[in-house]
Short mmCIF file of C-alpha atoms in Angstrom, two decimals:
data_model
loop_
_atom_site.label_atom_id
_atom_site.label_comp_id
_atom_site.label_asym_id
_atom_site.label_seq_id
_atom_site.Cartn_x
_atom_site.Cartn_y
_atom_site.Cartn_z
CA ALA A 6 -10.46 7.64 -48.53
CA GLN A 7 -8.64 8.04 -44.91
CA SER A 8 -10.45 7.68 -41.94
CA VAL A 9 -9.79 7.60 -37.78
CA THR A 10 -11.58 5.95 -35.62
CA GLN A 11 -11.00 6.11 -31.32
CA LEU A 12 -13.88 3.15 -29.94
CA ASP A 13 -13.39 5.22 -26.49
CA SER A 14 -14.20 8.60 -26.37
CA HIS A 15 -13.02 9.05 -22.39
CA VAL A 16 -10.99 5.79 -20.67
CA SER A 17 -10.23 5.61 -17.01
CA VAL A 18 -8.34 3.80 -15.20
CA SER A 19 -6.31 3.48 -11.79
CA GLU A 20 -3.07 4.95 -11.77
CA GLY A 21 -0.16 1.53 -11.63
CA THR A 22 -2.53 -0.21 -13.70
CA PRO A 23 -2.42 -1.16 -17.90
CA VAL A 24 -3.84 1.34 -20.27
CA LEU A 25 -5.81 0.63 -23.71
CA LEU A 26 -6.66 3.56 -25.53
CA ARG A 27 -8.11 1.41 -29.03
CA CYS A 28 -7.90 2.73 -31.88
CA ASN A 29 -8.91 1.51 -35.20
CA TYR A 30 -8.19 2.96 -39.23
CA SER A 31 -9.40 2.87 -42.88
CA SER A 32 -6.77 3.33 -45.22
CA SER A 33 -6.10 1.82 -49.50
CA TYR A 34 -2.54 2.37 -48.80
CA SER A 35 0.34 1.57 -46.50
CA PRO A 36 -0.37 3.81 -43.95
CA SER A 37 1.80 6.14 -41.47
CA LEU A 38 0.24 6.17 -38.49
CA PHE A 39 0.81 8.72 -34.48
CA TRP A 40 0.30 8.51 -31.22
CA TYR A 41 -0.18 12.29 -30.34
CA VAL A 42 -0.95 14.03 -26.38
CA GLN A 43 -1.84 16.69 -25.63
CA HIS A 44 -1.88 17.83 -22.32
CA PRO A 45 -4.41 21.27 -20.99
CA ASN A 46 -3.65 23.64 -22.36
CA LYS A 47 -0.31 22.73 -24.70
CA GLY A 48 0.08 22.11 -27.73
CA LEU A 49 0.37 18.14 -29.48
CA GLN A 50 3.40 16.06 -28.78
CA LEU A 51 4.00 12.72 -30.46
CA LEU A 52 4.25 9.67 -28.23
CA LEU A 53 5.14 6.94 -31.00
CA LYS A 54 4.79 6.52 -34.67
CA TYR A 55 4.56 3.60 -37.12
CA THR A 56 6.05 4.06 -40.43
CA SER A 57 5.98 0.80 -41.88
CA ALA A 58 8.83 -0.46 -40.20
CA ALA A 59 8.64 -2.53 -37.66
CA THR A 60 4.61 -3.70 -36.11
CA LEU A 61 5.62 -3.44 -32.79
CA VAL A 62 6.57 0.84 -31.18
CA LYS A 63 7.41 1.70 -28.71
CA GLY A 64 6.78 5.48 -27.57
CA ILE A 65 7.65 7.97 -25.28
CA ASN A 66 7.12 7.63 -21.20
CA GLY A 67 7.00 3.76 -21.28
CA PHE A 68 3.90 3.84 -24.77
CA GLU A 69 3.61 1.38 -27.09
CA ALA A 70 1.28 0.25 -30.20
CA GLU A 71 1.39 -2.18 -32.11
CA PHE A 72 0.11 -2.45 -35.64
CA LYS A 73 -2.21 -4.83 -37.27
CA LYS A 74 -3.20 -4.99 -40.47
CA SER A 75 -5.26 -7.61 -40.46
CA GLU A 76 -7.86 -6.25 -38.06
CA THR A 77 -6.91 -2.51 -38.41
CA SER A 78 -5.90 -1.65 -35.31
CA PHE A 79 -3.11 0.75 -34.13
CA HIS A 80 -3.69 0.65 -29.92
CA LEU A 81 -1.94 2.42 -28.42
CA THR A 82 -1.01 0.73 -24.21
CA LYS A 83 1.39 1.40 -21.22
CA PRO A 84 1.84 -1.49 -18.36
CA SER A 85 1.51 1.09 -15.78
CA ALA A 86 -0.51 4.19 -16.33
CA HIS A 87 1.22 7.77 -14.42
CA MET A 88 -0.59 10.35 -12.82
CA SER A 89 0.87 12.38 -15.59
CA ASP A 90 -0.61 10.43 -18.33
CA ALA A 91 -3.73 11.77 -18.07
CA ALA A 92 -4.00 13.99 -21.24
CA GLU A 93 -5.88 13.68 -24.54
CA TYR A 94 -4.48 10.63 -26.80
CA PHE A 95 -5.20 11.35 -30.11
CA CYS A 96 -4.87 8.45 -32.91
CA VAL A 97 -3.63 9.77 -36.17
CA VAL A 98 -3.84 8.17 -40.33
CA THR A 99 -1.44 10.17 -43.42
CA MET A 100 -3.90 11.47 -45.74
CA ASN A 101 -2.51 9.77 -48.57
CA GLN A 102 0.70 8.12 -49.26
CA ALA A 103 2.63 12.48 -50.05
CA GLY A 104 1.99 13.73 -46.65
CA THR A 105 0.55 16.17 -47.76
CA ALA A 106 -2.12 16.48 -44.34
CA LEU A 107 -3.08 14.78 -41.16
CA ILE A 108 -6.64 13.14 -40.98
CA PHE A 109 -7.05 13.48 -36.55
CA GLY A 110 -9.34 10.79 -34.21
CA LYS A 111 -12.12 12.00 -32.29
CA GLY A 112 -9.47 12.49 -28.87
CA THR A 113 -9.66 10.18 -25.87
CA THR A 114 -9.15 11.48 -22.39
CA LEU A 115 -7.05 9.56 -19.89
CA SER A 116 -8.14 10.36 -16.93
CA VAL A 117 -6.01 8.38 -14.66
CA SER A 118 -6.60 8.58 -10.25
CA SER A 119 -4.42 7.65 -7.80
CA LYS B 75 16.37 24.25 -31.49
CA ALA B 76 13.56 26.40 -30.18
CA GLY B 77 10.27 24.96 -31.27
CA VAL B 78 6.89 26.08 -33.11
CA THR B 79 6.55 28.81 -32.36
CA GLN B 80 2.88 31.08 -32.73
CA THR B 81 1.26 34.35 -32.45
CA PRO B 82 -0.22 35.47 -30.76
CA ARG B 83 -1.43 32.89 -28.14
CA TYR B 84 -5.08 34.70 -27.94
CA LEU B 85 -7.13 37.06 -29.56
CA ILE B 86 -10.58 38.27 -29.11
CA LYS B 87 -12.37 38.82 -32.52
CA THR B 88 -15.54 40.37 -33.68
CA ARG B 89 -17.61 39.25 -36.40
CA GLY B 90 -16.56 40.57 -39.78
CA GLN B 91 -13.95 41.19 -38.73
CA GLN B 92 -10.03 40.11 -40.47
CA VAL B 93 -7.19 37.85 -39.38
CA THR B 94 -3.95 37.51 -39.11
CA LEU B 95 -2.13 34.67 -36.76
CA SER B 96 2.17 33.88 -37.54
CA CYS B 97 4.07 30.69 -36.98
CA SER B 98 7.35 31.07 -37.02
CA PRO B 99 8.79 27.08 -38.32
CA ILE B 100 11.42 25.11 -36.39
CA SER B 101 14.75 26.24 -37.83
CA GLY B 102 15.39 24.32 -41.15
CA HIS B 103 11.91 23.38 -41.74
CA ARG B 104 10.19 24.24 -45.24
CA SER B 105 6.61 23.03 -44.52
CA VAL B 106 4.29 24.22 -42.53
CA SER B 107 0.80 23.87 -41.84
CA TRP B 108 -2.33 24.50 -40.77
CA TYR B 109 -5.13 22.97 -38.16
CA GLN B 110 -8.27 23.78 -36.39
CA GLN B 111 -9.23 22.84 -33.79
CA THR B 112 -12.42 22.85 -32.16
CA PRO B 113 -15.01 21.07 -29.18
CA GLY B 114 -17.07 19.23 -32.16
CA GLN B 115 -15.60 18.99 -35.07
CA GLY B 116 -12.24 17.88 -33.14
CA LEU B 117 -8.45 18.85 -35.25
CA GLN B 118 -8.90 19.27 -38.84
CA PHE B 119 -6.21 20.21 -41.70
CA LEU B 120 -6.65 22.81 -43.12
CA PHE B 121 -3.37 23.57 -45.21
CA GLU B 122 -0.42 23.11 -45.86
CA TYR B 123 2.99 24.73 -46.96
CA PHE B 124 6.19 23.91 -48.35
CA SER B 125 8.44 26.20 -50.22
CA GLU B 126 6.27 29.47 -50.36
CA THR B 127 4.13 26.97 -52.35
CA GLN B 128 0.98 25.84 -50.83
CA ARG B 129 0.29 21.63 -51.57
CA ASN B 130 -2.94 21.04 -50.03
CA LYS B 131 -5.84 22.77 -48.56
CA GLY B 132 -8.80 21.46 -46.57
CA ASN B 133 -12.51 21.19 -46.92
CA PHE B 134 -12.72 24.93 -45.52
CA PRO B 135 -14.74 28.09 -47.39
CA GLY B 136 -12.22 30.89 -49.06
CA ARG B 137 -12.66 32.83 -46.23
CA PHE B 138 -9.23 30.76 -44.45
CA SER B 139 -5.70 31.76 -46.61
CA GLY B 140 -2.51 31.41 -46.21
CA ARG B 141 1.17 32.14 -47.52
CA GLN B 142 5.01 30.84 -46.51
CA PHE B 143 7.62 33.04 -47.43
CA SER B 144 11.21 32.33 -48.25
CA ASN B 145 12.35 31.81 -44.50
CA SER B 146 9.12 29.20 -44.06
CA ARG B 147 7.15 31.61 -41.45
CA SER B 148 4.34 30.81 -42.37
CA GLU B 149 0.94 32.65 -41.63
CA MET B 150 -2.59 32.69 -42.06
CA ASN B 151 -5.66 35.25 -42.28
CA VAL B 152 -9.42 34.44 -42.11
CA SER B 153 -10.99 36.94 -43.38
CA THR B 154 -15.31 37.95 -42.73
CA LEU B 155 -14.73 35.98 -39.45
CA GLU B 156 -18.36 33.77 -38.42
CA LEU B 157 -18.19 33.15 -34.78
CA GLY B 158 -18.60 29.24 -35.85
CA ASP B 159 -14.20 30.48 -36.05
CA SER B 160 -13.73 30.58 -33.06
CA ALA B 161 -11.44 27.71 -32.28
CA LEU B 162 -7.62 26.82 -31.41
CA TYR B 163 -5.87 27.45 -34.33
CA LEU B 164 -2.31 24.89 -34.14
CA CYS B 165 0.36 25.38 -36.56
CA ALA B 166 2.62 21.94 -37.44
CA SER B 167 5.93 21.82 -38.82
CA ARG B 168 8.24 19.35 -40.52
CA GLN B 169 11.92 19.08 -42.65
CA GLY B 170 10.34 17.58 -45.94
CA THR B 171 7.20 15.95 -46.96
CA ALA B 172 7.80 13.08 -46.50
CA ALA B 173 5.43 10.63 -45.41
CA GLN B 174 6.53 9.55 -42.11
CA GLU B 175 7.89 12.06 -41.36
CA THR B 176 7.10 14.14 -37.80
CA GLN B 177 5.12 17.10 -36.95
CA TYR B 178 5.71 18.87 -34.99
CA PHE B 179 3.26 21.16 -33.18
CA GLY B 180 3.33 24.62 -31.83
CA PRO B 181 0.92 25.56 -29.50
CA GLY B 182 -1.89 27.09 -30.45
CA THR B 183 -3.53 30.42 -31.47
CA ARG B 184 -6.36 30.56 -29.38
CA LEU B 185 -9.10 32.13 -31.28
CA LEU B 186 -12.61 34.04 -29.65
CA VAL B 187 -15.09 35.48 -32.23
CA LEU B 188 -17.29 37.60 -30.56
#
């Protein structure tokens, strides 16, 4: 069965410092992986996705993630945090090869201080 | 293009009542999925529809049902509401059904059951 684990429920960084949000997955096939962001009272927005084309995936707003099959990880990084990055981040894996559903991690709340 | 729209945005119901939520996908998108978001359980898949047919269903009781119309608009219905049904209900659409296709989320309908 597919599953995804976000290793930190809350991450705090200072503005201008790097961001690392950790995600491990379990999958019986080559999965599609996504990172979504949810700002307060707003919908979910796609940051980036991995679909087997390249292991290093670049997304919006300077975020990127690296797919590491040997470590079953898909960590999200950003070189320099901005105040506007404060939000909840979800690591997501497709439920099956047909992609009929998404399985969400529990989420990581990112706080950015000035 | 207009994004995914959901109506109503907020609802208050009492136990035992039923409720119908509506979702209009992005123009041209034929797949609509529904998710429930609660603080305790996080984001959980309810069901997906494509071309008026349910493709997959999550682990929810039969009180939760849905349908899709020929114009791809979708509704979900919850009968005999329980307090635990209080949640943010999110709808997502995508053009087809390939696993790597991005799902675009609406702002959600916040349901409060008293």
